[in-house]
Amino acid sequence: MRKDYMPYRDGDFDTLQNNVYNAAVANRAHWLIPQEVITALDSPRLRWNSAYATFLRPDMRTPAVTQEKNNAKKVYTAAERTFIQGQIMHNPRVTDADRRSMGLHVYNRTSTQVRTPETRTEMEVDFSQIMRHIIHVRDSESKRAGKPAHIIGFELWRRIGGDTGPLFSEMQLIELATRSPHLVEYTSGDRGKMVRYASRWVNTRGQKGPWSEIISAIVP
C-alpha cells in the first residue's frame, strides 16, 4: 500500500514542506532531481506560504482567508505527495538518514525481496524537435515501456561530441530518470553535434543493472 507522508496539522505540514523543499534544492545535483521537477513545486508552494502567513494573523483570519488556506494546502499537498514519492522516498541517492532529517518516517523495507536488475534497458531517440532529444526506454525482456518490478528508474549517461564511440568510463551521468519518454534539452551551441547515450536500470536499493547498448543521435 502506498504510504502517505503528509501531516494533518497545518504547522506540521508547513515544517515538513519547508524541510523537504530546502533539502531538495540544496542536494538537487547529488540526488539527480531534475530542476523542472523542483520548479513545478514553486507555484503551489508560494500560494501556500502566502495563504498560511495571512491565516496566522488573527486580525486577518476571515472565512475567506481560512478557505483560501485550505484550498492552497489541498493543491500543495497533492504536489508535495507526488514529489516525495517520486524524488525522495524511492530515490537510491537519498539515504534513510536524509529522509529522517527532513521529518519523513522511514518504513521497514527489509521484508520485500528486491533483486539486482538482470535485464537491460533499450533506447530509441526521437530527434524531430529542434535542440531536443526525447529518449524512449523499454525493458530488453518484456519489450514494454513500463519499468520492471522494484525499479525506480534508469540512469542516463552521455558524451557530447568526439569522433569515435566512447567507452562507458568516458560518459557522464546526467540524470536518474523515473519515466519514459524522457526529455533532454540542448542549446544552439550544441546543434549538429553527435551525442552518444547509454542507460541502465536502478532498483529501489540503488543497485544497477547491466548497461544498454550505446546509441547515438545528432542534435537537430
XYZ file of N, CA and C in Angstrom:
660
model
N 0.849 -1.184 0.000
C 0.000 0.000 0.000
C 0.891 1.244 0.000
N 0.485 2.228 -0.783
C 1.258 3.454 -0.893
C 1.188 4.247 0.403
N 2.345 4.674 0.906
C 2.399 5.411 2.159
C 2.144 6.897 1.904
N 1.443 7.551 2.840
C 1.185 8.977 2.764
C 1.984 9.658 3.862
N 2.831 10.603 3.499
C 3.739 11.231 4.445
C 3.270 12.621 4.866
N 2.056 13.028 4.458
C 1.593 14.377 4.713
C 0.943 14.513 6.092
N 1.475 15.352 6.983
C 0.850 15.578 8.288
C -0.499 16.277 8.131
N -1.386 16.045 9.091
C -2.712 16.657 9.050
C -2.680 18.107 9.539
N -1.962 18.376 10.622
C -1.949 19.703 11.209
C -1.175 20.681 10.326
N -1.692 21.908 10.227
C -1.087 22.904 9.354
C 0.373 23.178 9.706
N 0.655 23.349 11.010
C 2.017 23.662 11.422
C 2.986 22.545 11.084
N 2.566 21.290 11.294
C 3.423 20.144 10.965
C 3.638 20.042 9.455
N 2.557 20.290 8.710
C 2.677 20.258 7.253
C 3.643 21.329 6.764
N 3.544 22.530 7.330
C 4.414 23.628 6.901
C 5.873 23.320 7.206
N 6.128 22.748 8.374
C 7.508 22.382 8.732
C 8.058 21.330 7.774
N 7.247 20.304 7.480
C 7.711 19.243 6.592
C 7.973 19.760 5.190
N 7.049 20.555 4.648
C 7.238 21.019 3.276
C 8.473 21.901 3.157
N 8.735 22.714 4.182
C 9.948 23.527 4.164
C 11.200 22.665 4.219
N 11.191 21.654 5.086
C 12.352 20.766 5.202
C 12.637 20.040 3.891
N 11.582 19.510 3.295
C 11.750 18.741 2.059
C 12.219 19.643 0.917
N 11.573 20.782 0.764
C 11.927 21.685 -0.331
C 13.366 22.187 -0.196
N 13.738 22.637 0.992
C 15.086 23.168 1.191
C 16.147 22.096 0.990
N 15.885 20.882 1.462
C 16.838 19.788 1.275
C 16.962 19.420 -0.191
N 15.837 19.403 -0.906
C 15.863 19.057 -2.329
C 16.648 20.089 -3.132
N 16.456 21.372 -2.827
C 17.192 22.428 -3.522
C 18.691 22.329 -3.233
N 19.036 22.095 -1.977
C 20.446 22.036 -1.585
C 21.160 20.817 -2.163
N 20.420 19.715 -2.352
C 21.050 18.462 -2.781
C 20.620 18.031 -4.182
N 20.035 18.940 -4.942
C 19.460 18.573 -6.239
C 20.444 17.855 -7.154
N 21.654 18.392 -7.263
C 22.636 17.793 -8.167
C 23.039 16.397 -7.698
N 23.298 16.250 -6.400
C 23.724 14.946 -5.872
C 22.596 13.913 -5.952
N 21.377 14.356 -5.692
C 20.240 13.426 -5.723
C 19.678 13.231 -7.127
N 20.250 13.962 -8.103
C 19.822 13.860 -9.510
C 18.323 14.151 -9.670
N 17.864 15.203 -9.004
C 16.481 15.638 -9.152
C 16.430 16.683 -10.264
N 15.650 16.463 -11.313
C 15.573 17.449 -12.393
C 15.098 18.806 -11.883
N 15.721 19.872 -12.373
C 15.355 21.214 -11.927
C 13.889 21.520 -12.202
N 13.386 21.031 -13.346
C 11.994 21.336 -13.680
C 11.010 20.694 -12.707
N 11.416 19.595 -12.067
C 10.546 18.949 -11.088
C 10.441 19.813 -9.836
N 11.564 20.395 -9.413
C 11.533 21.306 -8.264
C 10.785 22.585 -8.617
N 11.027 23.101 -9.818
C 10.355 24.325 -10.251
C 8.838 24.166 -10.249
N 8.364 22.953 -10.557
C 6.923 22.707 -10.586
C 6.282 22.873 -9.211
N 7.090 22.799 -8.140
C 6.560 22.999 -6.792
C 6.414 24.473 -6.425
N 7.076 25.356 -7.163
C 7.156 26.752 -6.740
C 5.792 27.427 -6.664
N 4.960 27.226 -7.680
C 3.665 27.912 -7.693
C 2.759 27.475 -6.540
N 2.511 26.157 -6.338
C 1.682 25.770 -5.189
C 2.330 26.087 -3.855
N 3.674 26.068 -3.800
C 4.361 26.380 -2.547
C 4.190 27.853 -2.179
N 4.370 28.735 -3.151
C 4.220 30.162 -2.879
C 2.777 30.496 -2.500
N 1.826 29.835 -3.143
C 0.422 30.067 -2.787
C 0.164 29.650 -1.344
N 0.687 28.480 -0.960
C 0.517 28.023 0.420
C 1.190 28.973 1.411
N 2.427 29.355 1.130
C 3.154 30.233 2.045
C 2.400 31.535 2.284
N 1.867 32.102 1.215
C 1.139 33.354 1.339
C -0.166 33.168 2.115
N -0.915 32.122 1.755
C -2.207 31.888 2.410
C -2.028 31.551 3.884
N -1.015 30.761 4.202
C -0.805 30.355 5.585
C -0.322 31.531 6.433
N 0.559 32.366 5.857
C 1.043 33.536 6.590
C -0.114 34.486 6.922
N -1.021 34.654 5.984
C -2.187 35.512 6.244
C -3.092 34.887 7.294
N -3.302 33.588 7.194
C -4.166 32.880 8.145
C -3.642 32.978 9.574
N -2.326 33.008 9.744
C -1.731 33.057 11.075
C -1.942 34.409 11.772
N -2.392 35.403 11.045
C -2.659 36.710 11.644
C -4.117 36.759 12.111
N -4.362 36.825 13.431
C -5.747 36.816 13.932
C -6.620 37.923 13.353
N -6.022 39.089 13.095
C -6.810 40.207 12.576
C -7.202 40.021 11.111
N -6.575 39.032 10.440
C -6.860 38.794 9.022
C -7.648 37.504 8.790
N -7.946 36.778 9.843
C -8.471 35.418 9.691
C -9.987 35.434 9.446
N -10.358 35.819 8.268
C -11.758 35.805 7.868
C -12.104 34.423 7.306
N -13.394 34.112 7.126
C -13.759 32.834 6.491
C -13.139 32.668 5.110
N -13.031 33.761 4.361
C -12.440 33.676 3.026
C -10.954 33.324 3.105
N -10.266 33.926 4.071
C -8.838 33.624 4.251
C -8.648 32.170 4.672
N -9.487 31.685 5.569
C -9.408 30.292 6.007
C -9.661 29.340 4.841
N -10.631 29.672 3.995
C -10.939 28.822 2.847
C -9.787 28.802 1.853
N -9.178 29.953 1.622
C -8.034 30.006 0.712
C -6.856 29.205 1.268
N -6.649 29.284 2.578
C -5.589 28.476 3.191
C -5.842 26.995 2.971
N -7.084 26.565 3.163
C -7.433 25.149 2.978
C -7.285 24.723 1.520
N -7.706 25.577 0.603
C -7.583 25.255 -0.818
C -6.118 25.169 -1.236
N -5.321 26.130 -0.757
C -3.891 26.128 -1.090
C -3.203 24.888 -0.537
N -3.584 24.499 0.665
C -2.989 23.307 1.269
C -3.360 22.054 0.479
N -4.594 21.973 0.029
C -5.034 20.805 -0.738
C -4.231 20.659 -2.026
N -4.052 21.766 -2.742
C -3.300 21.735 -4.002
C -1.831 21.387 -3.747
N -1.241 22.032 -2.745
C 0.182 21.811 -2.469
C 0.421 20.415 -1.901
N -0.518 19.903 -1.115
C -0.372 18.556 -0.571
C -0.276 17.529 -1.694
N -1.113 17.665 -2.710
C -1.075 16.731 -3.840
C 0.264 16.798 -4.563
N 0.759 18.014 -4.799
C 2.040 18.174 -5.490
C 3.191 17.660 -4.638
N 3.158 17.953 -3.345
C 4.226 17.535 -2.435
C 4.239 16.017 -2.265
N 3.067 15.418 -2.184
C 2.983 13.965 -2.048
C 3.625 13.269 -3.257
N 3.308 13.745 -4.447
C 3.896 13.175 -5.664
C 5.403 13.366 -5.685
N 5.861 14.543 -5.277
C 7.298 14.831 -5.257
C 8.030 13.918 -4.284
N 7.493 13.764 -3.086
C 8.145 12.935 -2.074
C 8.216 11.482 -2.525
N 7.125 10.982 -3.078
C 7.116 9.600 -3.545
C 8.123 9.381 -4.676
N 8.119 10.295 -5.660
C 8.938 10.088 -6.842
C 10.395 10.450 -6.691
N 10.701 11.485 -5.884
C 12.065 12.006 -5.848
C 12.807 11.778 -4.534
N 12.092 11.436 -3.470
C 12.736 11.292 -2.171
C 12.674 9.854 -1.648
N 11.473 9.297 -1.509
C 11.325 8.005 -0.849
C 11.892 6.849 -1.663
N 11.881 6.946 -2.983
C 12.371 5.848 -3.815
C 13.610 6.233 -4.619
N 14.255 7.296 -4.200
C 15.484 7.736 -4.852
C 16.667 7.066 -4.157
N 17.421 6.199 -4.846
C 18.512 5.476 -4.174
C 19.646 6.368 -3.694
N 19.708 7.604 -4.169
C 20.757 8.515 -3.719
C 20.382 9.233 -2.424
N 19.133 9.154 -2.032
C 18.692 9.751 -0.768
C 18.746 8.667 0.303
N 19.487 8.899 1.359
C 19.629 7.896 2.408
C 18.477 7.989 3.405
N 18.318 6.934 4.198
C 17.305 6.972 5.252
C 17.605 8.082 6.263
N 18.888 8.351 6.494
C 19.251 9.453 7.389
C 18.796 10.790 6.805
N 18.934 10.941 5.498
C 18.438 12.157 4.841
C 16.932 12.293 5.049
N 16.218 11.188 4.861
C 14.756 11.221 4.975
C 14.334 11.578 6.406
N 15.006 10.985 7.370
C 14.664 11.288 8.765
C 14.954 12.744 9.098
N 16.044 13.299 8.547
C 16.388 14.688 8.832
C 15.344 15.653 8.291
N 14.606 15.223 7.272
C 13.529 16.047 6.724
C 12.225 15.878 7.495
N 12.187 14.891 8.407
C 10.976 14.633 9.168
C 10.089 13.565 8.559
N 10.632 12.808 7.608
C 9.863 11.745 6.959
C 10.038 10.436 7.711
N 8.954 9.705 7.846
C 9.016 8.407 8.513
C 9.584 7.373 7.544
N 10.567 6.606 8.001
C 11.193 5.575 7.174
C 10.604 4.238 7.563
N 9.926 3.614 6.613
C 9.295 2.332 6.872
C 10.284 1.186 6.649
N 10.054 0.114 7.347
C 10.900 -1.065 7.213
C 10.671 -1.710 5.856
N 11.735 -1.768 5.052
C 11.612 -2.343 3.715
C 12.316 -3.684 3.585
N 12.791 -4.252 4.707
C 13.578 -5.479 4.623
C 12.745 -6.695 4.247
N 11.422 -6.619 4.440
C 10.596 -7.781 4.139
C 10.388 -7.987 2.653
N 10.675 -6.978 1.838
C 10.491 -7.086 0.403
C 11.773 -7.584 -0.250
N 11.655 -8.659 -0.991
C 12.810 -9.225 -1.672
C 13.060 -8.449 -2.962
N 14.157 -7.720 -3.025
C 14.497 -6.932 -4.194
C 15.787 -7.484 -4.791
N 15.706 -7.897 -6.032
C 16.875 -8.473 -6.691
C 17.591 -7.418 -7.516
N 18.890 -7.636 -7.707
C 19.655 -6.783 -8.606
C 19.069 -6.874 -10.006
N 18.869 -5.746 -10.695
C 18.302 -5.802 -12.050
C 19.125 -6.697 -12.968
N 18.445 -7.552 -13.692
C 19.122 -8.501 -14.579
C 18.925 -8.180 -16.049
N 17.907 -7.385 -16.358
C 17.624 -7.070 -17.756
C 18.219 -5.717 -18.126
N 18.334 -5.494 -19.411
C 18.916 -4.257 -19.919
C 17.830 -3.259 -20.318
N 18.231 -2.020 -20.353
C 17.393 -1.009 -20.974
C 17.672 -1.004 -22.479
N 16.638 -0.709 -23.251
C 16.783 -0.488 -24.687
C 16.248 0.900 -24.996
N 16.980 1.678 -25.790
C 16.634 3.072 -26.017
C 16.407 3.383 -27.493
N 15.539 4.347 -27.720
C 15.375 4.988 -29.018
C 15.343 6.491 -28.785
N 15.902 7.265 -29.722
C 15.940 8.713 -29.591
C 15.089 9.345 -30.682
N 14.127 10.148 -30.265
C 13.334 10.960 -31.183
C 13.994 12.326 -31.263
N 14.549 12.686 -32.443
C 15.220 13.985 -32.597
C 14.494 14.842 -33.637
N 13.167 14.766 -33.621
C 12.354 15.511 -34.579
C 12.127 16.962 -34.168
N 12.487 17.327 -32.916
C 12.287 18.687 -32.443
C 13.630 19.406 -32.294
N 13.639 20.684 -32.639
C 14.864 21.476 -32.593
C 15.448 21.493 -31.180
N 16.729 21.161 -31.073
C 17.505 21.208 -29.823
C 16.915 20.330 -28.718
N 16.273 19.241 -29.128
C 15.706 18.315 -28.152
C 15.943 16.868 -28.574
N 16.215 16.036 -27.597
C 16.194 14.588 -27.759
C 15.149 14.023 -26.802
N 14.260 13.224 -27.312
C 13.263 12.557 -26.479
C 13.648 11.080 -26.417
N 14.040 10.633 -25.229
C 14.562 9.288 -25.032
C 13.426 8.346 -24.638
N 13.221 7.325 -25.438
C 12.239 6.288 -25.139
C 12.987 5.046 -24.649
N 12.588 4.543 -23.485
C 13.279 3.406 -22.874
C 12.286 2.278 -22.624
N 12.697 1.069 -22.934
C 11.885 -0.107 -22.637
C 12.799 -1.191 -22.086
N 12.189 -2.234 -21.548
C 12.952 -3.330 -20.963
C 13.311 -4.351 -22.033
N 14.527 -4.873 -21.980
C 15.006 -5.792 -23.018
C 14.252 -7.115 -23.042
N 13.680 -7.501 -21.888
C 12.948 -8.770 -21.831
C 11.489 -8.598 -22.228
N 10.825 -7.661 -21.590
C 9.390 -7.507 -21.834
C 9.095 -6.731 -23.107
N 10.058 -5.901 -23.560
C 9.878 -5.025 -24.722
C 8.778 -3.993 -24.487
N 8.448 -3.767 -23.220
C 7.409 -2.804 -22.884
C 8.034 -1.560 -22.271
N 7.312 -0.435 -22.380
C 7.847 0.821 -21.854
C 7.838 0.861 -20.335
N 6.974 0.073 -19.691
C 6.894 0.076 -18.246
C 8.146 -0.463 -17.585
N 8.416 0.024 -16.374
C 9.599 -0.421 -15.635
C 9.353 -1.795 -15.025
N 10.394 -2.627 -14.929
C 10.250 -3.905 -14.217
C 9.954 -3.683 -12.738
N 9.600 -4.742 -12.049
C 9.274 -4.655 -10.624
C 10.468 -4.143 -9.828
N 10.192 -3.288 -8.847
C 11.179 -2.739 -7.911
C 12.204 -1.822 -8.584
N 11.909 -1.351 -9.787
C 12.800 -0.418 -10.477
C 12.288 0.999 -10.278
N 13.173 1.896 -9.794
C 12.775 3.282 -9.590
C 12.921 4.087 -10.867
N 13.859 3.705 -11.732
C 14.081 4.447 -12.966
C 15.348 3.969 -13.648
N 15.914 4.826 -14.482
C 17.135 4.453 -15.193
C 18.130 5.603 -15.173
N 19.394 5.246 -15.001
C 20.463 6.220 -15.153
C 20.649 6.502 -16.636
N 20.787 7.765 -16.990
C 21.049 8.153 -18.373
C 22.421 8.804 -18.439
N 23.301 8.222 -19.232
C 24.671 8.695 -19.397
C 24.856 9.171 -20.832
N 25.823 10.071 -21.041
C 26.053 10.554 -22.400
C 27.472 11.082 -22.572
N 27.861 11.227 -23.845
C 29.032 12.015 -24.225
C 28.649 12.838 -25.431
N 28.967 14.129 -25.374
C 28.675 15.032 -26.483
C 29.939 15.216 -27.305
N 29.834 14.986 -28.612
C 30.973 15.177 -29.499
C 31.920 13.997 -29.494
N 33.043 14.159 -30.179
C 34.014 13.075 -30.295
C 33.841 12.340 -31.609
N 34.951 11.871 -32.155
C 34.927 11.214 -33.464
C 34.699 9.718 -33.369
N 34.932 9.128 -32.213
C 34.790 7.682 -32.071
C 33.790 7.374 -30.963
N 33.301 6.163 -30.990
C 32.376 5.734 -29.954
C 33.062 5.681 -28.603
N 32.442 6.184 -27.550
C 33.096 6.248 -26.240
C 33.014 4.929 -25.495
N 33.909 4.766 -24.537
C 33.762 3.734 -23.536
C 32.777 4.238 -22.485
N 32.196 3.327 -21.724
C 31.278 3.751 -20.681
C 31.971 4.682 -19.684
N 33.262 4.454 -19.438
C 34.004 5.271 -18.486
C 34.218 6.702 -18.980
N 34.000 6.938 -20.262
C 34.170 8.271 -20.825
C 32.865 9.072 -20.863
N 31.784 8.452 -20.416
C 30.485 9.113 -20.444
C 30.182 9.719 -19.081
N 29.267 10.688 -19.072
C 28.884 11.369 -17.838
C 27.429 11.075 -17.511
N 27.168 10.850 -16.224
C 25.806 10.655 -15.755
C 25.091 11.996 -15.755
N 23.936 12.082 -16.420
C 23.217 13.351 -16.477
C 21.893 13.315 -15.731
N 21.336 12.143 -15.459
C 20.003 12.106 -14.876
C 19.689 10.718 -14.334
N 18.923 10.697 -13.253
C 18.222 9.488 -12.852
C 16.771 9.721 -13.253
N 16.392 9.196 -14.392
C 15.061 9.438 -14.938
C 14.088 8.412 -14.379
N 12.906 8.871 -14.023
C 11.926 7.989 -13.406
C 10.814 7.568 -14.356
N 10.823 8.101 -15.573
C 9.780 7.694 -16.511
C 10.264 7.837 -17.951
N 9.608 7.138 -18.841
C 9.878 7.206 -20.272
C 8.586 7.586 -20.980
N 8.655 8.494 -21.983
C 9.859 9.102 -22.555
C 10.454 10.181 -21.650
N 11.749 10.448 -21.867
C 12.475 11.427 -21.057
C 13.081 12.472 -21.984
N 12.867 13.753 -21.645
C 13.316 14.856 -22.484
C 14.702 15.332 -22.061
N 15.603 15.481 -23.047
C 16.918 16.087 -22.835
C 17.006 17.291 -23.769
N 17.242 18.468 -23.200
C 17.273 19.689 -23.996
C 18.712 20.164 -24.199
N 18.937 20.809 -25.350
C 20.256 21.313 -25.704
C 20.170 22.796 -26.061
N 21.332 23.413 -26.231
C 21.404 24.818 -26.611
C 21.783 24.931 -28.081
N 21.706 26.151 -28.595
C 22.046 26.368 -30.008
C 23.499 26.001 -30.299
N 24.365 26.129 -29.293
C 25.764 25.767 -29.497
C 25.997 24.273 -29.669
N 25.012 23.458 -29.298
C 25.143 22.004 -29.430
C 24.623 21.488 -30.768
N 23.943 22.326 -31.536
C 23.324 21.852 -32.774
C 24.374 21.290 -33.732
N 24.059 20.145 -34.305
C 24.970 19.488 -35.232
C 25.955 18.539 -34.582
N 26.021 18.547 -33.252
C 26.948 17.654 -32.562
C 26.337 16.257 -32.398
N 27.217 15.266 -32.404
C 26.787 13.894 -32.159
C 26.779 13.630 -30.656
N 25.675 13.081 -30.160
C 25.559 12.713 -28.753
C 25.388 11.210 -28.663
N 26.138 10.595 -27.771
C 26.032 9.159 -27.553
C 25.487 8.902 -26.152
N 24.536 7.984 -26.077
C 23.833 7.704 -24.822
C 24.004 6.250 -24.410
N 23.974 6.032 -23.089
C 23.874 4.690 -22.511
C 22.978 4.807 -21.281
N 22.386 3.695 -20.884
C 21.499 3.729 -19.714
C 21.510 2.370 -19.033
N 20.958 2.335 -17.823
C 20.805 1.078 -17.088
C 19.761 1.270 -16.001
N 19.060 0.193 -15.691
C 18.030 0.227 -14.657
C 18.655 0.436 -13.281
N 17.905 1.073 -12.377
C 18.293 1.225 -10.974
C 17.103 0.804 -10.124
N 17.328 -0.097 -9.157
C 16.210 -0.548 -8.326
C 16.074 0.308 -7.076
N 15.108 -0.032 -6.238
C 14.808 0.780 -5.056
C 15.911 0.732 -4.007
N 16.865 -0.180 -4.146
C 18.021 -0.234 -3.246
C 19.244 0.453 -3.831
N 19.090 1.025 -5.022
C 20.215 1.689 -5.661
C 21.112 0.760 -6.442
N 20.730 -0.502 -6.592
C 21.545 -1.455 -7.346
C 21.329 -1.252 -8.842
N 22.406 -1.367 -9.624
C 22.379 -1.073 -11.046
C 22.298 -2.351 -11.879
N 21.594 -2.255 -12.987
C 21.511 -3.351 -13.930
C 22.619 -3.283 -14.959
N 22.654 -4.216 -15.911
C 23.674 -4.180 -16.967
C 23.458 -2.999 -17.908
N 24.525 -2.587 -18.575
C 24.460 -1.456 -19.497
C 23.621 -1.797 -20.727
N 22.977 -0.770 -21.241
C 22.355 -0.859 -22.558
C 23.455 -0.794 -23.625
N 23.050 -0.958 -24.854
C 23.968 -0.633 -25.955
C 24.103 0.880 -26.040
N 25.249 1.346 -26.539
C 25.447 2.776 -26.747
C 24.784 3.170 -28.065
N 23.923 4.184 -28.006
C 23.264 4.667 -29.210
C 23.653 6.121 -29.429
N 23.427 6.633 -30.623
C 23.844 7.987 -30.937
C 22.764 8.729 -31.705
N 22.801 10.062 -31.614
C 21.863 10.907 -32.335
C 22.475 12.306 -32.475
N 22.177 12.952 -33.600
C 22.612 14.327 -33.835
C 21.660 15.284 -33.140
N 22.196 16.368 -32.586
C 21.348 17.400 -32.005
C 20.802 18.251 -33.150
N 19.502 18.260 -33.373
C 18.939 18.983 -34.521
C 18.909 20.499 -34.290
